[in-house]
Short mmCIF file of C-alpha atoms in Angstrom, two decimals:
data_model
loop_
_atom_site.label_atom_id
_atom_site.label_comp_id
_atom_site.label_asym_id
_atom_site.label_seq_id
_atom_site.Cartn_x
_atom_site.Cartn_y
_atom_site.Cartn_z
CA MET A 1 205.73 -12.39 -117.10
CA SER A 2 209.16 -12.27 -118.76
CA TYR A 3 212.09 -10.02 -117.90
CA PHE A 4 211.36 -7.99 -121.02
CA GLU A 5 207.77 -7.42 -119.88
CA ALA A 6 208.99 -6.49 -116.39
CA PHE A 7 211.43 -3.97 -117.84
CA ALA A 8 208.86 -2.53 -120.27
CA LEU A 9 206.14 -2.16 -117.63
CA ALA A 10 208.53 -0.59 -115.11
CA LEU A 11 209.79 1.81 -117.79
CA ILE A 12 206.22 2.77 -118.67
CA GLN A 13 205.40 3.31 -114.99
CA GLY A 14 208.46 5.45 -114.41
CA LEU A 15 208.02 7.58 -117.53
CA THR A 16 204.28 8.16 -117.15
CA GLU A 17 203.78 8.38 -113.36
CA PHE A 18 204.66 12.08 -113.25
CA LEU A 19 203.72 13.13 -116.80
CA PRO A 20 200.17 14.35 -117.55
CA VAL A 21 199.48 11.31 -119.74
CA SER A 22 198.10 8.68 -117.27
CA SER A 23 200.35 5.89 -116.03
CA SER A 24 197.37 3.63 -115.24
CA ALA A 25 196.19 3.84 -118.84
CA HIS A 26 199.60 2.98 -120.22
CA LEU A 27 199.91 0.00 -117.86
CA ILE A 28 196.51 -1.33 -118.93
CA LEU A 29 197.25 -1.01 -122.65
CA PRO A 30 199.93 -3.76 -122.97
CA SER A 31 197.53 -6.39 -121.63
CA GLN A 32 194.75 -5.10 -123.88
CA LEU A 33 196.89 -4.81 -127.02
CA PHE A 34 199.45 -7.60 -126.62
CA GLY A 35 197.69 -10.00 -124.27
CA TRP A 36 200.30 -9.64 -121.53
CA GLN A 37 199.34 -11.19 -118.23
CA ASP A 38 198.66 -9.06 -115.17
CA GLN A 39 201.97 -8.20 -113.51
CA GLY A 40 200.72 -9.07 -110.03
CA LEU A 41 200.71 -7.33 -106.66
CA ALA A 42 204.39 -7.82 -105.89
CA PHE A 43 205.44 -6.09 -109.09
CA ASP A 44 202.95 -3.27 -108.48
CA VAL A 45 204.56 -2.71 -105.08
CA ALA A 46 208.03 -2.73 -106.65
CA VAL A 47 207.29 -0.02 -109.23
CA HIS A 48 205.54 2.08 -106.58
CA VAL A 49 208.69 1.85 -104.46
CA GLY A 50 210.81 2.90 -107.44
CA THR A 51 208.74 5.95 -108.40
CA LEU A 52 208.30 6.99 -104.76
CA ALA A 53 212.05 6.86 -104.19
CA ALA A 54 212.60 8.92 -107.34
CA VAL A 55 210.33 11.81 -106.33
CA ILE A 56 211.57 11.85 -102.73
CA ILE A 57 215.23 11.90 -103.76
CA TYR A 58 214.68 14.50 -106.48
CA PHE A 59 212.85 16.82 -104.05
CA ARG A 60 214.84 15.72 -100.99
CA LYS A 61 215.59 19.28 -99.83
CA GLU A 62 211.94 20.31 -100.08
CA VAL A 63 210.79 17.09 -98.39
CA VAL A 64 213.13 17.54 -95.43
CA THR A 65 212.16 21.21 -95.07
CA LEU A 66 208.43 20.50 -95.25
CA LEU A 67 208.57 17.59 -92.81
CA SER A 68 210.64 19.59 -90.35
CA ALA A 69 208.29 22.54 -90.56
CA TRP A 70 205.23 20.30 -90.23
CA TRP A 71 206.73 18.61 -87.16
CA ALA A 72 207.57 21.98 -85.60
CA SER A 73 204.05 23.25 -86.23
CA ILE A 74 202.62 20.34 -84.23
CA PHE A 75 205.00 20.11 -81.30
CA LYS A 76 206.44 23.61 -81.09
CA SER A 77 203.57 25.67 -82.50
CA GLU A 78 205.97 27.20 -84.99
CA HIS A 79 204.17 28.19 -88.17
CA ASN A 80 205.65 29.41 -91.45
CA LYS A 81 205.04 29.06 -95.17
CA GLU A 82 206.67 25.62 -95.26
CA SER A 83 204.46 24.23 -92.49
CA LYS A 84 201.40 25.67 -94.20
CA LEU A 85 202.35 24.01 -97.49
CA ALA A 86 202.90 20.70 -95.71
CA TRP A 87 199.41 20.88 -94.19
CA MET A 88 197.88 21.81 -97.55
CA ILE A 89 199.53 18.80 -99.20
CA ALA A 90 198.13 16.58 -96.44
CA LEU A 91 194.66 18.09 -96.90
CA ALA A 92 194.83 17.64 -100.68
CA THR A 93 195.53 13.93 -100.15
CA VAL A 94 192.28 13.27 -98.28
CA PRO A 95 189.82 13.27 -101.24
CA ALA A 96 191.91 10.84 -103.29
CA ALA A 97 192.41 8.52 -100.31
CA LEU A 98 188.67 8.42 -99.57
CA PHE A 99 187.64 8.11 -103.21
CA GLY A 100 190.19 5.38 -103.78
CA LEU A 101 188.89 3.30 -100.87
CA LEU A 102 185.22 3.76 -101.78
CA MET A 103 185.39 3.48 -105.57
CA LYS A 104 188.38 1.28 -106.35
CA ASP A 105 186.35 -1.88 -106.94
CA VAL A 106 183.82 -0.04 -109.12
CA ILE A 107 186.62 1.43 -111.23
CA GLU A 108 188.33 -1.94 -111.58
CA ILE A 109 185.13 -3.67 -112.73
CA TYR A 110 183.52 -1.08 -115.00
CA LEU A 111 186.06 1.49 -116.17
CA ARG A 112 189.28 -0.35 -117.01
CA SER A 113 188.52 -0.53 -120.72
CA MET A 114 190.19 0.92 -123.81
CA TRP A 115 187.05 2.87 -124.68
CA VAL A 116 187.17 4.65 -121.33
CA ILE A 117 190.91 5.24 -121.66
CA ALA A 118 190.56 6.69 -125.16
CA THR A 119 187.70 8.98 -124.12
CA THR A 120 189.28 10.32 -120.94
CA THR A 121 192.65 10.72 -122.63
CA ILE A 122 191.09 13.05 -125.21
CA ILE A 123 188.75 14.95 -122.87
CA PHE A 124 191.31 15.68 -120.18
CA GLY A 125 193.94 16.45 -122.82
CA LEU A 126 191.69 19.15 -124.30
CA LEU A 127 190.94 20.46 -120.80
CA LEU A 128 194.66 20.70 -120.04
CA TRP A 129 195.21 22.58 -123.32
CA TRP A 130 192.40 25.06 -122.61
CA VAL A 131 193.48 25.73 -119.02
CA ASP A 132 197.15 26.07 -120.00
CA ARG A 133 196.22 28.70 -122.60
CA LYS A 134 194.04 30.67 -120.18
CA ALA A 135 196.16 30.31 -117.04
CA LYS A 136 197.18 33.54 -115.29
CA GLN A 137 200.33 31.96 -113.84
CA THR A 138 200.76 34.45 -111.00
CA GLU A 139 201.00 32.25 -107.88
CA ASP A 140 203.35 29.68 -106.46
CA GLU A 141 202.66 26.62 -104.31
CA TYR A 142 203.22 28.54 -101.07
CA GLN A 143 200.08 30.59 -101.74
CA THR A 144 197.86 27.52 -101.51
CA GLY A 145 194.95 27.91 -99.09
CA TRP A 146 192.61 25.20 -97.85
CA LYS A 147 190.02 25.79 -100.58
CA LYS A 148 192.63 25.52 -103.31
CA ALA A 149 194.16 22.45 -101.69
CA LEU A 150 190.78 20.71 -101.59
CA PHE A 151 190.05 21.68 -105.19
CA ILE A 152 193.34 20.17 -106.38
CA GLY A 153 192.75 17.20 -104.10
CA ILE A 154 189.36 16.51 -105.70
CA ALA A 155 191.02 16.69 -109.11
CA GLN A 156 193.53 14.12 -107.89
CA ALA A 157 190.67 11.90 -106.72
CA LEU A 158 189.11 11.93 -110.20
CA ALA A 159 192.39 10.63 -111.60
CA ILE A 160 191.58 7.15 -110.31
CA ILE A 161 189.58 6.84 -113.56
CA PRO A 162 191.96 5.27 -116.12
CA GLY A 163 193.19 7.69 -118.77
CA THR A 164 192.67 10.78 -116.62
CA SER A 165 196.23 11.08 -115.22
CA ARG A 166 196.92 12.03 -111.62
CA SER A 167 199.57 14.60 -112.52
CA GLY A 168 197.50 15.82 -115.45
CA ALA A 169 194.44 16.40 -113.28
CA THR A 170 196.33 18.11 -110.45
CA ILE A 171 198.41 20.29 -112.77
CA THR A 172 195.28 21.30 -114.70
CA ALA A 173 193.52 22.22 -111.45
CA ALA A 174 196.52 24.19 -110.17
CA LEU A 175 196.87 26.10 -113.45
CA TYR A 176 193.16 26.91 -113.34
CA LEU A 177 193.70 28.40 -109.87
CA GLY A 178 196.47 30.68 -111.16
CA PHE A 179 199.63 28.71 -110.38
CA THR A 180 202.64 29.05 -112.63
CA ARG A 181 203.44 25.94 -114.64
CA GLU A 182 206.50 25.22 -112.51
CA ALA A 183 204.58 25.71 -109.24
CA ALA A 184 201.72 23.53 -110.49
CA ALA A 185 204.17 20.76 -111.37
CA ARG A 186 206.05 21.01 -108.06
CA PHE A 187 202.83 20.91 -106.04
CA SER A 188 201.65 17.92 -108.07
CA PHE A 189 204.94 16.09 -107.51
CA LEU A 190 204.94 16.80 -103.79
CA MET A 191 201.30 15.67 -103.60
CA SER A 192 202.31 12.40 -105.20
CA ILE A 193 204.47 11.42 -102.22
CA PRO A 194 201.68 10.74 -99.68
CA ILE A 195 199.29 9.26 -102.27
CA ILE A 196 201.90 6.89 -103.72
CA THR A 197 202.89 5.95 -100.16
CA LEU A 198 199.28 5.14 -99.30
CA ALA A 199 198.74 3.17 -102.52
CA GLY A 200 201.99 1.26 -102.02
CA SER A 201 201.13 0.50 -98.41
CA TYR A 202 197.71 -0.79 -99.39
CA LEU A 203 199.18 -3.04 -102.07
CA SER A 204 201.89 -4.23 -99.67
CA LEU A 205 199.25 -5.17 -97.09
CA LYS A 206 197.31 -7.12 -99.70
CA LEU A 207 200.53 -8.85 -100.75
CA VAL A 208 201.42 -9.84 -97.18
CA MET A 209 197.90 -11.13 -96.47
CA GLY A 210 197.78 -13.10 -99.73
CA SER A 211 199.71 -16.06 -101.00
CA GLU A 212 201.02 -14.71 -104.28
CA PRO A 213 204.50 -16.00 -105.20
CA VAL A 214 207.27 -13.38 -105.39
CA HIS A 215 209.85 -13.37 -108.18
CA VAL A 216 212.82 -11.43 -106.78
CA GLY A 217 214.42 -10.86 -110.18
CA PHE A 218 211.31 -9.16 -111.56
CA LEU A 219 211.07 -6.99 -108.43
CA VAL A 220 214.68 -5.81 -108.74
CA VAL A 221 214.14 -4.95 -112.41
CA GLY A 222 210.91 -3.14 -111.52
CA ILE A 223 212.39 -1.04 -108.72
CA ILE A 224 215.58 -0.02 -110.55
CA THR A 225 213.93 0.69 -113.91
CA SER A 226 210.99 2.65 -112.49
CA PHE A 227 213.31 4.66 -110.23
CA LEU A 228 215.75 5.68 -112.97
CA SER A 229 213.08 6.46 -115.56
CA ALA A 230 210.92 8.41 -113.07
CA TYR A 231 213.87 10.48 -111.84
CA LEU A 232 214.87 11.38 -115.40
CA CYS A 233 211.25 12.08 -116.29
CA ILE A 234 210.80 14.58 -113.44
CA HIS A 235 214.00 16.42 -114.41
CA LEU A 236 213.10 16.67 -118.11
CA PHE A 237 209.45 17.52 -117.48
CA LEU A 238 210.31 20.59 -115.40
CA LYS A 239 212.61 21.80 -118.18
CA ILE A 240 210.11 21.14 -120.98
CA ILE A 241 207.18 22.99 -119.41
CA THR A 242 209.35 26.05 -118.77
CA LYS A 243 210.11 26.37 -122.49
CA MET A 244 207.14 24.74 -124.23
CA GLY A 245 204.29 24.60 -121.73
CA MET A 246 201.85 21.68 -121.78
CA THR A 247 201.40 21.59 -125.57
CA PRO A 248 203.63 18.52 -126.26
CA PHE A 249 201.68 16.45 -123.73
CA VAL A 250 198.33 17.64 -125.07
CA ILE A 251 199.35 16.62 -128.59
CA TYR A 252 200.50 13.23 -127.33
CA ARG A 253 197.22 12.65 -125.48
CA LEU A 254 195.16 13.54 -128.54
CA LEU A 255 197.21 11.30 -130.83
CA LEU A 256 196.96 8.43 -128.34
CA GLY A 257 193.25 8.89 -127.70
CA PHE A 258 192.20 9.15 -131.35
CA GLY A 259 194.61 6.35 -132.29
CA LEU A 260 192.90 4.08 -129.77
CA LEU A 261 189.45 5.06 -131.07
CA ILE A 262 190.51 4.20 -134.62
CA LEU A 263 191.96 0.89 -133.43
CA LEU A 264 188.80 0.03 -131.51
CA SER A 265 186.55 0.92 -134.41
CA THR A 266 188.38 -1.53 -136.68
CA GLN A 267 188.06 -4.49 -134.33
#
């Protein structure tokens, strides 16, 4: 891997991690289209650290409030809307964590192909468009009950399939349940913190137990680039959906999906 590839992959990770366009799909595409080598575990850990830092720092006030309320609910039996939201985020993380552990190898072997990416990109793009048009948009994230949390959590679990998009799946599910666009996005972003932490921890453990060489320069580029691009992406995304809804991202998904199908059909 070159420094250019490290920068490009980290930029892709940062820009797509929180958009409803599938970061996993975009990270697979360079190797499929340009023959780039796999970036390796160490680099995967680096970009996870960058995007995790971005979402935590951007939502630092909410994170501190939710953690404090969650802690108080356990040790002081103090319950409020913040502690409830914290528990619902934790509950919503369970399906993805279990599905990831049980199905990761199957996904890696059978579903990391451009045909799968193209198909899921189109299907879930159309689903996002339909739900966004029909959404009631009457509730915020603090009105999330355990049934809604599990529903969104199952949607997040399905996003392990390349091309689906974790944020796309969770935002679609939240809109379907009546969340406003802003509330759906915030809940999705907050949900990303525990799941990215778990994924990063798993990759870090594999890295420590393995013997893969570590290139410090690539890691620094990966962390800084993914952090800056992810932070900017979150900020712009929240502004875009307020004014334009999900339409720009639906159009992008359809163009990408059909473009891939055309490319595949010519090979």
